Coordinates of C-alpha atoms in Angstrom, one line a residue:
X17 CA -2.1 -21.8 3.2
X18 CA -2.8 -18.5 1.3
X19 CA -0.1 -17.7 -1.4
X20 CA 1.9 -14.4 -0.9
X21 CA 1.3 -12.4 -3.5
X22 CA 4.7 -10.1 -2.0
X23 CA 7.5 -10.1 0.8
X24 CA 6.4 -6.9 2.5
X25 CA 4.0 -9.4 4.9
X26 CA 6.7 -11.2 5.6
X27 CA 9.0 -8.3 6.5
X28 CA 6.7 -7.4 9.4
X29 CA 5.5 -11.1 10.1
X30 CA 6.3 -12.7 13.7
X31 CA 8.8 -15.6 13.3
X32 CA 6.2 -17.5 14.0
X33 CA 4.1 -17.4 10.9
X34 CA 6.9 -18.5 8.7
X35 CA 6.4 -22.3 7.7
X36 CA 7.9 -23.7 4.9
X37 CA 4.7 -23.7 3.3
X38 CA 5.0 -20.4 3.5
X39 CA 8.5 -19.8 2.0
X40 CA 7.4 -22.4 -0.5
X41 CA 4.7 -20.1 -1.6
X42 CA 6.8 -17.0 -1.8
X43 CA 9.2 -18.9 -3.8
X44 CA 6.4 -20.1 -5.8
X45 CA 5.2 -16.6 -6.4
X46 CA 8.7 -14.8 -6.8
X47 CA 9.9 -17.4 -9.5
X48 CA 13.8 -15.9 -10.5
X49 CA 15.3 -13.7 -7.6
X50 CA 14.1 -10.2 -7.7
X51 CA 14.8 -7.1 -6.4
X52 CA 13.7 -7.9 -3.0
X53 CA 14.4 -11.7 -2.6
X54 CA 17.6 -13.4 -3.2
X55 CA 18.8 -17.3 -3.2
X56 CA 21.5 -19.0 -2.2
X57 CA 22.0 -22.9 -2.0
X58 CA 24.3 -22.8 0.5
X59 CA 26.4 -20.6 3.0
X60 CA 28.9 -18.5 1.1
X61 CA 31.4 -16.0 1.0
X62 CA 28.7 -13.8 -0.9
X63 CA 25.7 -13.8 1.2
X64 CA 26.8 -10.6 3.7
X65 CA 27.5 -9.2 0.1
X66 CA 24.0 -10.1 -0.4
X67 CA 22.3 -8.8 3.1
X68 CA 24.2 -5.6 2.3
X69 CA 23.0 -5.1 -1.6
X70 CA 19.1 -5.6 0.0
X71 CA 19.3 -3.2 2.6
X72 CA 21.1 -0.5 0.5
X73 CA 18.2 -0.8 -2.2
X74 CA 14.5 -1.5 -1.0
X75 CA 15.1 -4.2 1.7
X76 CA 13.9 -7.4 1.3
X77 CA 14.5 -11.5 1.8
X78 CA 17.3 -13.9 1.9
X79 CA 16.8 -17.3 1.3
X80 CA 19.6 -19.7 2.2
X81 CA 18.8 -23.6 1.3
X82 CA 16.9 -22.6 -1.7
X83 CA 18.5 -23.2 -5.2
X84 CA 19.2 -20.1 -7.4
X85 CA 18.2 -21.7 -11.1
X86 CA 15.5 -24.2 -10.2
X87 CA 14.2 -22.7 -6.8
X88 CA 14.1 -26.0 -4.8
X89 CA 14.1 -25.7 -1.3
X90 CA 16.7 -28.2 -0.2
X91 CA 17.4 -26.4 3.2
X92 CA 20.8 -26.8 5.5
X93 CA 22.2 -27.9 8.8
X94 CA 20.8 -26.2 11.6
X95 CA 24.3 -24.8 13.1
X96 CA 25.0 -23.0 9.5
X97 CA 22.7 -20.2 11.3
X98 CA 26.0 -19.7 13.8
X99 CA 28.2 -19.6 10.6
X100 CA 25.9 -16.6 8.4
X101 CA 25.6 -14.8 11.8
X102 CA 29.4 -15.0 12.6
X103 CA 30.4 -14.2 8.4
X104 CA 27.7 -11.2 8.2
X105 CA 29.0 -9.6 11.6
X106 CA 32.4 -10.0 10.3
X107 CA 32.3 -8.5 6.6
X108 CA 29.9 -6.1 7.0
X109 CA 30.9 -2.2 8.1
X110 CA 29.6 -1.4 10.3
X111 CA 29.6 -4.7 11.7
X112 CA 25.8 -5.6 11.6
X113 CA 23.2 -9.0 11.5
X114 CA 20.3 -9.3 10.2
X115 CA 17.2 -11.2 11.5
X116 CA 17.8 -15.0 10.6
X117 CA 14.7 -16.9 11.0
X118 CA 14.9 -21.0 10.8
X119 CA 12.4 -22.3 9.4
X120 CA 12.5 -26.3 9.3
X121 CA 11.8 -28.8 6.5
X122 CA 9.0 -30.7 6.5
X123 CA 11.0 -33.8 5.0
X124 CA 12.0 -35.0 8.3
X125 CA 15.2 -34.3 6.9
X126 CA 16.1 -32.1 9.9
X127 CA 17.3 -29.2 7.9
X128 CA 16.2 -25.7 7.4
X129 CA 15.5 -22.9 5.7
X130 CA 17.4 -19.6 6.4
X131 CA 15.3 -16.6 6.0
X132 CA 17.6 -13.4 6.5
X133 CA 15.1 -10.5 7.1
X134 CA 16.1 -7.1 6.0
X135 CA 13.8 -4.6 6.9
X136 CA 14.1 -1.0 5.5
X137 CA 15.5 1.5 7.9
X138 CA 16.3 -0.9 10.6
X139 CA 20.4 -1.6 9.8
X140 CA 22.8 1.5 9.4
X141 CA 23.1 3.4 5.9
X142 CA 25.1 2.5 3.9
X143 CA 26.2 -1.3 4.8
X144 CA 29.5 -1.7 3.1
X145 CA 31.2 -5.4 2.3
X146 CA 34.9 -4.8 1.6
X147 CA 35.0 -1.0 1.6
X148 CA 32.0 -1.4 -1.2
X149 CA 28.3 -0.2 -1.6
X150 CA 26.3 -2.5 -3.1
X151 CA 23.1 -2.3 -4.5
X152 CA 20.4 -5.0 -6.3
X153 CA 19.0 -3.7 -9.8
X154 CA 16.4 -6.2 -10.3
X155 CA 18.2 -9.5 -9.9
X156 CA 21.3 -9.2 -9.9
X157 CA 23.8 -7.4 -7.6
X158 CA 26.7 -4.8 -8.2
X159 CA 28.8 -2.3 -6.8
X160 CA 26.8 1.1 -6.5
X161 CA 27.9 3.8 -8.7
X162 CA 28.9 7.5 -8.1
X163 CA 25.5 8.9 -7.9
X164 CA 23.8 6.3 -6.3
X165 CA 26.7 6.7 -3.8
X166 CA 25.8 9.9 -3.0
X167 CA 22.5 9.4 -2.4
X168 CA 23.3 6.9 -0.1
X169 CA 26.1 9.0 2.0
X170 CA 23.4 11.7 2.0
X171 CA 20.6 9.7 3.2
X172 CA 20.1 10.3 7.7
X173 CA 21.3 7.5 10.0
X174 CA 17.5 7.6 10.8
X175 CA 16.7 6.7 7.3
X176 CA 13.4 4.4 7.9
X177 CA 10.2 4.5 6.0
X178 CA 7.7 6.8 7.7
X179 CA 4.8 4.7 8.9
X180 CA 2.3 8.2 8.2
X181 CA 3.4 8.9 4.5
X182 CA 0.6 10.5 3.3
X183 CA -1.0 13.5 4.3
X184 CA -4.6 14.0 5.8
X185 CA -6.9 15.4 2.9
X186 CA -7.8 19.5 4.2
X187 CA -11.4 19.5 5.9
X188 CA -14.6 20.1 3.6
X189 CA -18.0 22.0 4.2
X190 CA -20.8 21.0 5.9
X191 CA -22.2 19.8 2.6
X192 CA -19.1 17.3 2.2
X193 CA -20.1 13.8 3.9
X194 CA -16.8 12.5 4.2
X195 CA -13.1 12.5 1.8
X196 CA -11.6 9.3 2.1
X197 CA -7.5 9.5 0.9
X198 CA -5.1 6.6 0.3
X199 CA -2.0 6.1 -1.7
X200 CA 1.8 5.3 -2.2
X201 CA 5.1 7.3 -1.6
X202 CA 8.0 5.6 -2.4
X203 CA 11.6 5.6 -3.8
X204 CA 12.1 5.6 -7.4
X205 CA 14.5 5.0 -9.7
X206 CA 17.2 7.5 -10.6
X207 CA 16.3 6.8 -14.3
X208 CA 12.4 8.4 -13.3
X209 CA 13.9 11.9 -12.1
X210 CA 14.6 13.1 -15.7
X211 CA 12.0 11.6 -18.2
X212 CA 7.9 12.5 -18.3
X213 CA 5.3 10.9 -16.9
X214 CA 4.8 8.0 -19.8
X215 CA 0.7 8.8 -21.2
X216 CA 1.2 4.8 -22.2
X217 CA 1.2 4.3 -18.3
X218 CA -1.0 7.2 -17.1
X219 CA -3.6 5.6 -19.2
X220 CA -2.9 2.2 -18.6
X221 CA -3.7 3.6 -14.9
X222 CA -6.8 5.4 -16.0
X223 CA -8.4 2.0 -17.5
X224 CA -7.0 0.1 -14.5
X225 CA -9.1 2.2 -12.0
X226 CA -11.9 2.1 -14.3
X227 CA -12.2 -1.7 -14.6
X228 CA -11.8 -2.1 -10.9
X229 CA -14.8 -2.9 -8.1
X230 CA -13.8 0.9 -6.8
X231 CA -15.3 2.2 -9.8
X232 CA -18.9 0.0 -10.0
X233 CA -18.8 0.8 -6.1
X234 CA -18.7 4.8 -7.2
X235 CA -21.3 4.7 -9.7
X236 CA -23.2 2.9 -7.3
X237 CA -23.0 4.9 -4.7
X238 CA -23.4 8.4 -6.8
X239 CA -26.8 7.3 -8.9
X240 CA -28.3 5.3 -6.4
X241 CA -30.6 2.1 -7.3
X242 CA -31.7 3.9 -10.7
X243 CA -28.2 3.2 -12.1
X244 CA -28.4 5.7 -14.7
X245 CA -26.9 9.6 -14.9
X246 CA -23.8 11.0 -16.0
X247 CA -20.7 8.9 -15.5
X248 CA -18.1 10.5 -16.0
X249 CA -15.0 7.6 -15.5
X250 CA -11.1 8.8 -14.5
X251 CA -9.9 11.0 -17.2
X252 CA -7.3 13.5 -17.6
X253 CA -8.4 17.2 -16.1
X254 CA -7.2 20.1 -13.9
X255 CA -3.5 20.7 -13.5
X256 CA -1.6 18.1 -15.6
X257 CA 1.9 18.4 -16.3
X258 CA 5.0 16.4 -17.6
X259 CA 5.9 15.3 -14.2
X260 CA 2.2 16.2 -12.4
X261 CA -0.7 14.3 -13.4
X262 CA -4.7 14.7 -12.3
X263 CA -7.4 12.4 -12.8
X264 CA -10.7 12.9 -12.4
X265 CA -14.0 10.8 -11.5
X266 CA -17.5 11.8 -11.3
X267 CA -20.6 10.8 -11.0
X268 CA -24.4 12.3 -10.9
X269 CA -28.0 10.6 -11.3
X270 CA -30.3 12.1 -14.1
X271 CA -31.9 15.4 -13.2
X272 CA -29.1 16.5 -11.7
X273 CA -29.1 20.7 -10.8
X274 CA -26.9 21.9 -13.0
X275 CA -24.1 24.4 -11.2
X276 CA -23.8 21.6 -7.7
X277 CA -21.7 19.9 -6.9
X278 CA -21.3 16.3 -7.7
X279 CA -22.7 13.6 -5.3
X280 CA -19.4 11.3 -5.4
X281 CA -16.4 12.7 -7.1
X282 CA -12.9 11.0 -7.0
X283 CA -9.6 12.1 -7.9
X284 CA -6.0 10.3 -9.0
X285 CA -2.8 12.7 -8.4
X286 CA 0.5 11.2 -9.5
X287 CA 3.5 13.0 -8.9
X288 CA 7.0 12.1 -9.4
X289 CA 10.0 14.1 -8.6
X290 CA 12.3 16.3 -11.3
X291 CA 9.9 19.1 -11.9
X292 CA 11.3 22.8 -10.5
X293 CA 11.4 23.1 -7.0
X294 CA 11.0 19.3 -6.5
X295 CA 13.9 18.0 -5.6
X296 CA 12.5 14.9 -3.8
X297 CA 13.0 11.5 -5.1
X298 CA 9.8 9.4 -4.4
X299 CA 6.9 8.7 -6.5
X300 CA 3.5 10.1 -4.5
X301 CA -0.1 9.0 -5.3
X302 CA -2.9 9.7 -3.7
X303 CA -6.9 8.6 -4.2
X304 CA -9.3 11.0 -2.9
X305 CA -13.1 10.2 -3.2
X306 CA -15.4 12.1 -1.6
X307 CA -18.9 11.9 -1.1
X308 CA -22.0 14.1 -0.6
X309 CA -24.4 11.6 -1.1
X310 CA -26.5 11.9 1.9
X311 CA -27.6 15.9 0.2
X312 CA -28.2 13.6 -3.1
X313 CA -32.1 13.7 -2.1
X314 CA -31.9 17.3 -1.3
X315 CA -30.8 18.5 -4.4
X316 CA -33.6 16.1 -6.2
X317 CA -36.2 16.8 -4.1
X318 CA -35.4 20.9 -3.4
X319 CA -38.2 23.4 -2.3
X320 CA -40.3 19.4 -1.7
X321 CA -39.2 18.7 1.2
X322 CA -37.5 19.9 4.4
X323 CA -33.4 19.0 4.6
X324 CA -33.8 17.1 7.9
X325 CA -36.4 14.8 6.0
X326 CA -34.4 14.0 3.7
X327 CA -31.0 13.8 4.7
X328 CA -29.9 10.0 4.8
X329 CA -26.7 8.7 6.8
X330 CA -23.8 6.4 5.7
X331 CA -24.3 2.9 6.4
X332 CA -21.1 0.8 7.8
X333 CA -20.9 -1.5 5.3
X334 CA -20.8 0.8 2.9
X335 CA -18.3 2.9 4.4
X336 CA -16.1 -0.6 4.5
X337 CA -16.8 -1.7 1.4
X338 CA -15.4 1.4 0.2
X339 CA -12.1 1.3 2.4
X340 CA -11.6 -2.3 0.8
X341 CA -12.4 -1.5 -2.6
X342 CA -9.5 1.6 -2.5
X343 CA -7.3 -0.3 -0.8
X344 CA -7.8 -3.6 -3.4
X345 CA -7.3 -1.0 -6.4
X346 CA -3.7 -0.4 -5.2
X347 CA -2.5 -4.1 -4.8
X348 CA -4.0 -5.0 -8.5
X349 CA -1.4 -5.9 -11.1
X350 CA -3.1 -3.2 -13.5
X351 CA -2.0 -0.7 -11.2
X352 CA 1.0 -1.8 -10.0
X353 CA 2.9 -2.4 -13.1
X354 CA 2.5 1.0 -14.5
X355 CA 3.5 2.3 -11.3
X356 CA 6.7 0.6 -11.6
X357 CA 6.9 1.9 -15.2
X358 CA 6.5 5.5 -14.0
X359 CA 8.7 4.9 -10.9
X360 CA 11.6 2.6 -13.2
X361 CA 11.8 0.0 -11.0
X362 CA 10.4 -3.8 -10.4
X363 CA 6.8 -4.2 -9.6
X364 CA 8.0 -6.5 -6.9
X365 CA 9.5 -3.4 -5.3
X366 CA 5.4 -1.3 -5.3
X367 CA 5.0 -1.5 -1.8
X368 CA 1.3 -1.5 -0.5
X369 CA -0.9 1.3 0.7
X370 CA 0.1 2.1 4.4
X371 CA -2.3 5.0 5.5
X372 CA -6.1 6.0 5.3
X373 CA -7.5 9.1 6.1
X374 CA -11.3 9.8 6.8
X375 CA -12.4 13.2 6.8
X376 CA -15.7 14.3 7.7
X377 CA -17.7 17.7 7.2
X378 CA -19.8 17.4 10.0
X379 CA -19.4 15.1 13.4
X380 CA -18.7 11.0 13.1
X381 CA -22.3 10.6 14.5
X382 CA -24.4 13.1 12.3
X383 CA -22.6 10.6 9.3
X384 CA -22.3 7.4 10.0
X385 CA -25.3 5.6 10.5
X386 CA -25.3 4.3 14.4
X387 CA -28.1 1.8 14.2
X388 CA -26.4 -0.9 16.6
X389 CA -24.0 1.6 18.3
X390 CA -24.1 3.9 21.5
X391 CA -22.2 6.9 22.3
X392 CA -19.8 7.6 25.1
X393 CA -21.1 10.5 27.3
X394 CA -18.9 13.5 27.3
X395 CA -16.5 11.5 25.0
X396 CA -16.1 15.1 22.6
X397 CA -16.4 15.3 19.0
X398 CA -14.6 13.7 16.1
X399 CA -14.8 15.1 12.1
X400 CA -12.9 11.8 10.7
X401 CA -10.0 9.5 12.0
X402 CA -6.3 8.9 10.4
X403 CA -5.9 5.0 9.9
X404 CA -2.5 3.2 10.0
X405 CA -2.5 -0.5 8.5
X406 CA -0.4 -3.5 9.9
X407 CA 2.3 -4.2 8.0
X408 CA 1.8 -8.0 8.8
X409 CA -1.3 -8.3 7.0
X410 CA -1.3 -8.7 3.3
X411 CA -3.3 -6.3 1.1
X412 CA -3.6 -8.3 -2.1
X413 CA -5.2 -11.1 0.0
X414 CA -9.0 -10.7 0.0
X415 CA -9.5 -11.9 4.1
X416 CA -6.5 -10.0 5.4
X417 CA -7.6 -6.6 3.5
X418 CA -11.0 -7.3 5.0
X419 CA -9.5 -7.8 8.3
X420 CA -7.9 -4.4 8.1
X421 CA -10.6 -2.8 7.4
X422 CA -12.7 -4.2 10.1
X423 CA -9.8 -3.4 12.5
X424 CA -9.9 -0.1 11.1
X425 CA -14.0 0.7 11.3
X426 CA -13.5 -0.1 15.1
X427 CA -10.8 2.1 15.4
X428 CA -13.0 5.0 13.9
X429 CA -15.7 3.9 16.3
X430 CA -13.7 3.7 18.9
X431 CA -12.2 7.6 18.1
X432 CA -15.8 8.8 17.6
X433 CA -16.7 8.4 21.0
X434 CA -18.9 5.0 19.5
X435 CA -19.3 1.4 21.4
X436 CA -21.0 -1.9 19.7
X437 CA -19.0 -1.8 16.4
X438 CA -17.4 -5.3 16.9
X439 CA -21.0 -5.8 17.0
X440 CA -22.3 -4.3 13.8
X441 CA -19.2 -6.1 12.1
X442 CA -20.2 -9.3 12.7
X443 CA -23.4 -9.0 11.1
X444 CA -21.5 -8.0 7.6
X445 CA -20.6 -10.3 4.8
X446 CA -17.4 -9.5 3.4
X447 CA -17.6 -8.0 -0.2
X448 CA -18.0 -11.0 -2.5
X449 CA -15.7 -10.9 -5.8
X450 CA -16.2 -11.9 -8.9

């Protein structure tokens, strides 16, 4: 059994894929509770005061049969599941329950786990124990103050996380192969709405995208097999302000035109909320790299030969790779924990990327290599696809990232008018890592 690296796979998971191996793991992982996982040995008269905190802050897991200082599962009787239901219906207002999933022992001891799921946006706003708010703030939890309050009176009934949080990248030129986007939008402390974006963390960022596979996969892909140009890595330039930061990629092989564009070019925007006319209170990022590498031979070879001859499509794999290699940048402890830093609160709370966008300058099928694939007559044209993950599959692990991607590159296919990818897929390794 894979260990969870976070609990926001298992706030989408079917009840059945918890095991206590499972719950083990997390435990293993979490170590002291957290922001989005609490413990309790026992039932008690302060686990609806718990269920409550969790689903006024970021959501999250409660554990009953799991020890609070050492973190040994020791479980309970199966009929205390009648007793949390009956107490949380009872001392919560509005009167509300959350999902309780029992998961059994394996100690033949005949006793269980409790695992109360709170899942953002899916419980009224604000649950109230006793006439109170209350809120977690890292591991422990406490009655809300006045401002947090406020927020949470002001928030709508409908108050659950948008599942299309990040908006499509606007459509290049012809010239443009494709723009790829992915990123994060989420809640922030209220501690982030008044201070600047910390350089310590913007450039602990900066290195953290430049030591990742993304980067060695952009260089690769923007000087071709010579490995050798201009590199220029993610750096500070453009618009940066105290609470608006841009960081820029870009790449070229030698004997690069001066005055044209870059073949591959990437770009970090971090924004969080405070600056005028902002009055938001979520931390957005967003990854753009685009690519214009299949002109890269044109621009070599100009007046030499004709474009058609020289013109060169993207090949799957590559396309996937690329998917993957965004997506694993985003799940990486070097970018999550200055993330948290910027957005004041615990990197367990960093959820995972939930969108990708594809853009394309000219049709699907003039890009993407089709070797292996056939098109559907009459099926109309596509310049890109908007992608939506599964929140049931776990980003930081290597084989479920991979399946999302593959579940993804047959969604384009599919949305292009394209039959065969399952096909193609089959025939490609997954990226190795080092």
């Amino acid at each position: 059994m894979r260990a969870v690296v976070s609990t926001l796979s298992l706030l989408h998971a079917a009840p059945s894929e918890f095991t206590i191996e499972r719950v083990r793991a997390l435990v293993n992982q979490v170590g002291p509770e957290a922001p989005t996982v609490e413990y309790k040995e026992q039932m008690a008269d302060t686990v609806a005061r718990g269920v409550a905190a969790l689903a006024n802050t970021y959501g999250g897991l409660l554990l009953i049969g799991v020890t609070d200082r050492t973190r040994d599962l020791k479980g309970v009787k199966e009929k205390t599941v009648d007793y949390v239901a009956d107490h949380c219906y009872a001392k919560i207002e509005p009167p509300w329950v959350p999902e309780i999933i029992p998961v059994p022992m394996d100690d033949d001891s005949g006793r269980y786990v409790l695992v109360l799921r709170v899942v953002p946006g899916q419980h009224p706003s604000p649950l109230l124990v006793g006439g109170i708010a209350y809120v977690r703030d890292h591991s422990t939890t406490h009655p809300a103050d006045w401002q947090r309050l406020k927020q949470l009176f002001g928030e709508p009934e409908s108050a659950q996380e948008l599942a299309w949080n990040l908006q499509a990248p606007p459509q290049g030129g012809q010239d443009e192969d494709f723009v790829i986007r992915t990123g994060l939008n989420f809640p922030v402390s209220r501690e982030a709405l008044w201070r600047p974006l910390s350089e310590r963390s913007i450039d602990a960022f900066a290195d953290a995208l430049n030591n990742s596979r993304l980067n060695s996969l952009l260089r690769r892909m923007s000087m071709g097999p010579a490995w050798s140009g201009g590199l220029y890595p993610f750096h500070r330039e453009g618009f940066n302000r105290s609470r608006d930061v841009r960081l820029q990629w870009s790449g070229a092989p030698d004997n690069w035109p001066a005055g044209r564009d870059y073949p591959v070019e990437a770009v970090a925007h971090i924004q969080v909320p405070g600056a005028y006319g902002n009055h938001g209170q979520r931390l957005h990022v967003e990854l753009d790299v685009s690519a214009r590498t299949s002109g890269m031979f044109i621009a070599l070879q100009e007046g030499r030969l004709p474009v058609e001859a020289v013109r060169e499509p993207i090949s799957v794999q590559g396309l996937a790779e690329l998917m993957d290699a965004m997506l694993e940048a985003f799940v990486s402890q070097g970018i999550i924990a200055p993330l948290a830093e910027l957005g004041a609160i615990d990197p367990l709370a960093v959820p995972q990327p939930r969108n990708l966008h594809v853009v394309m300058g000219r049709p699907v099928v003039e890009v993407l290599d089709t070797t292996g694939l056939r098109e559907i007559r009459n099926a109309g044209t596509s310049l890109g696809f908007h992608l939506l993950a599964d929140p049931a599959l776990d980003m930081a692990d290597a084989a479920e990232r991979w399946r999302q991607v593959t579940l993804w590159m047959q969604q384009a296919a599919l949305d292009a008018g394209l039959l065969g990818m399952e096909n193609v897929l089959r025939e490609i390794a997954p990226p190795a890592y080092p």
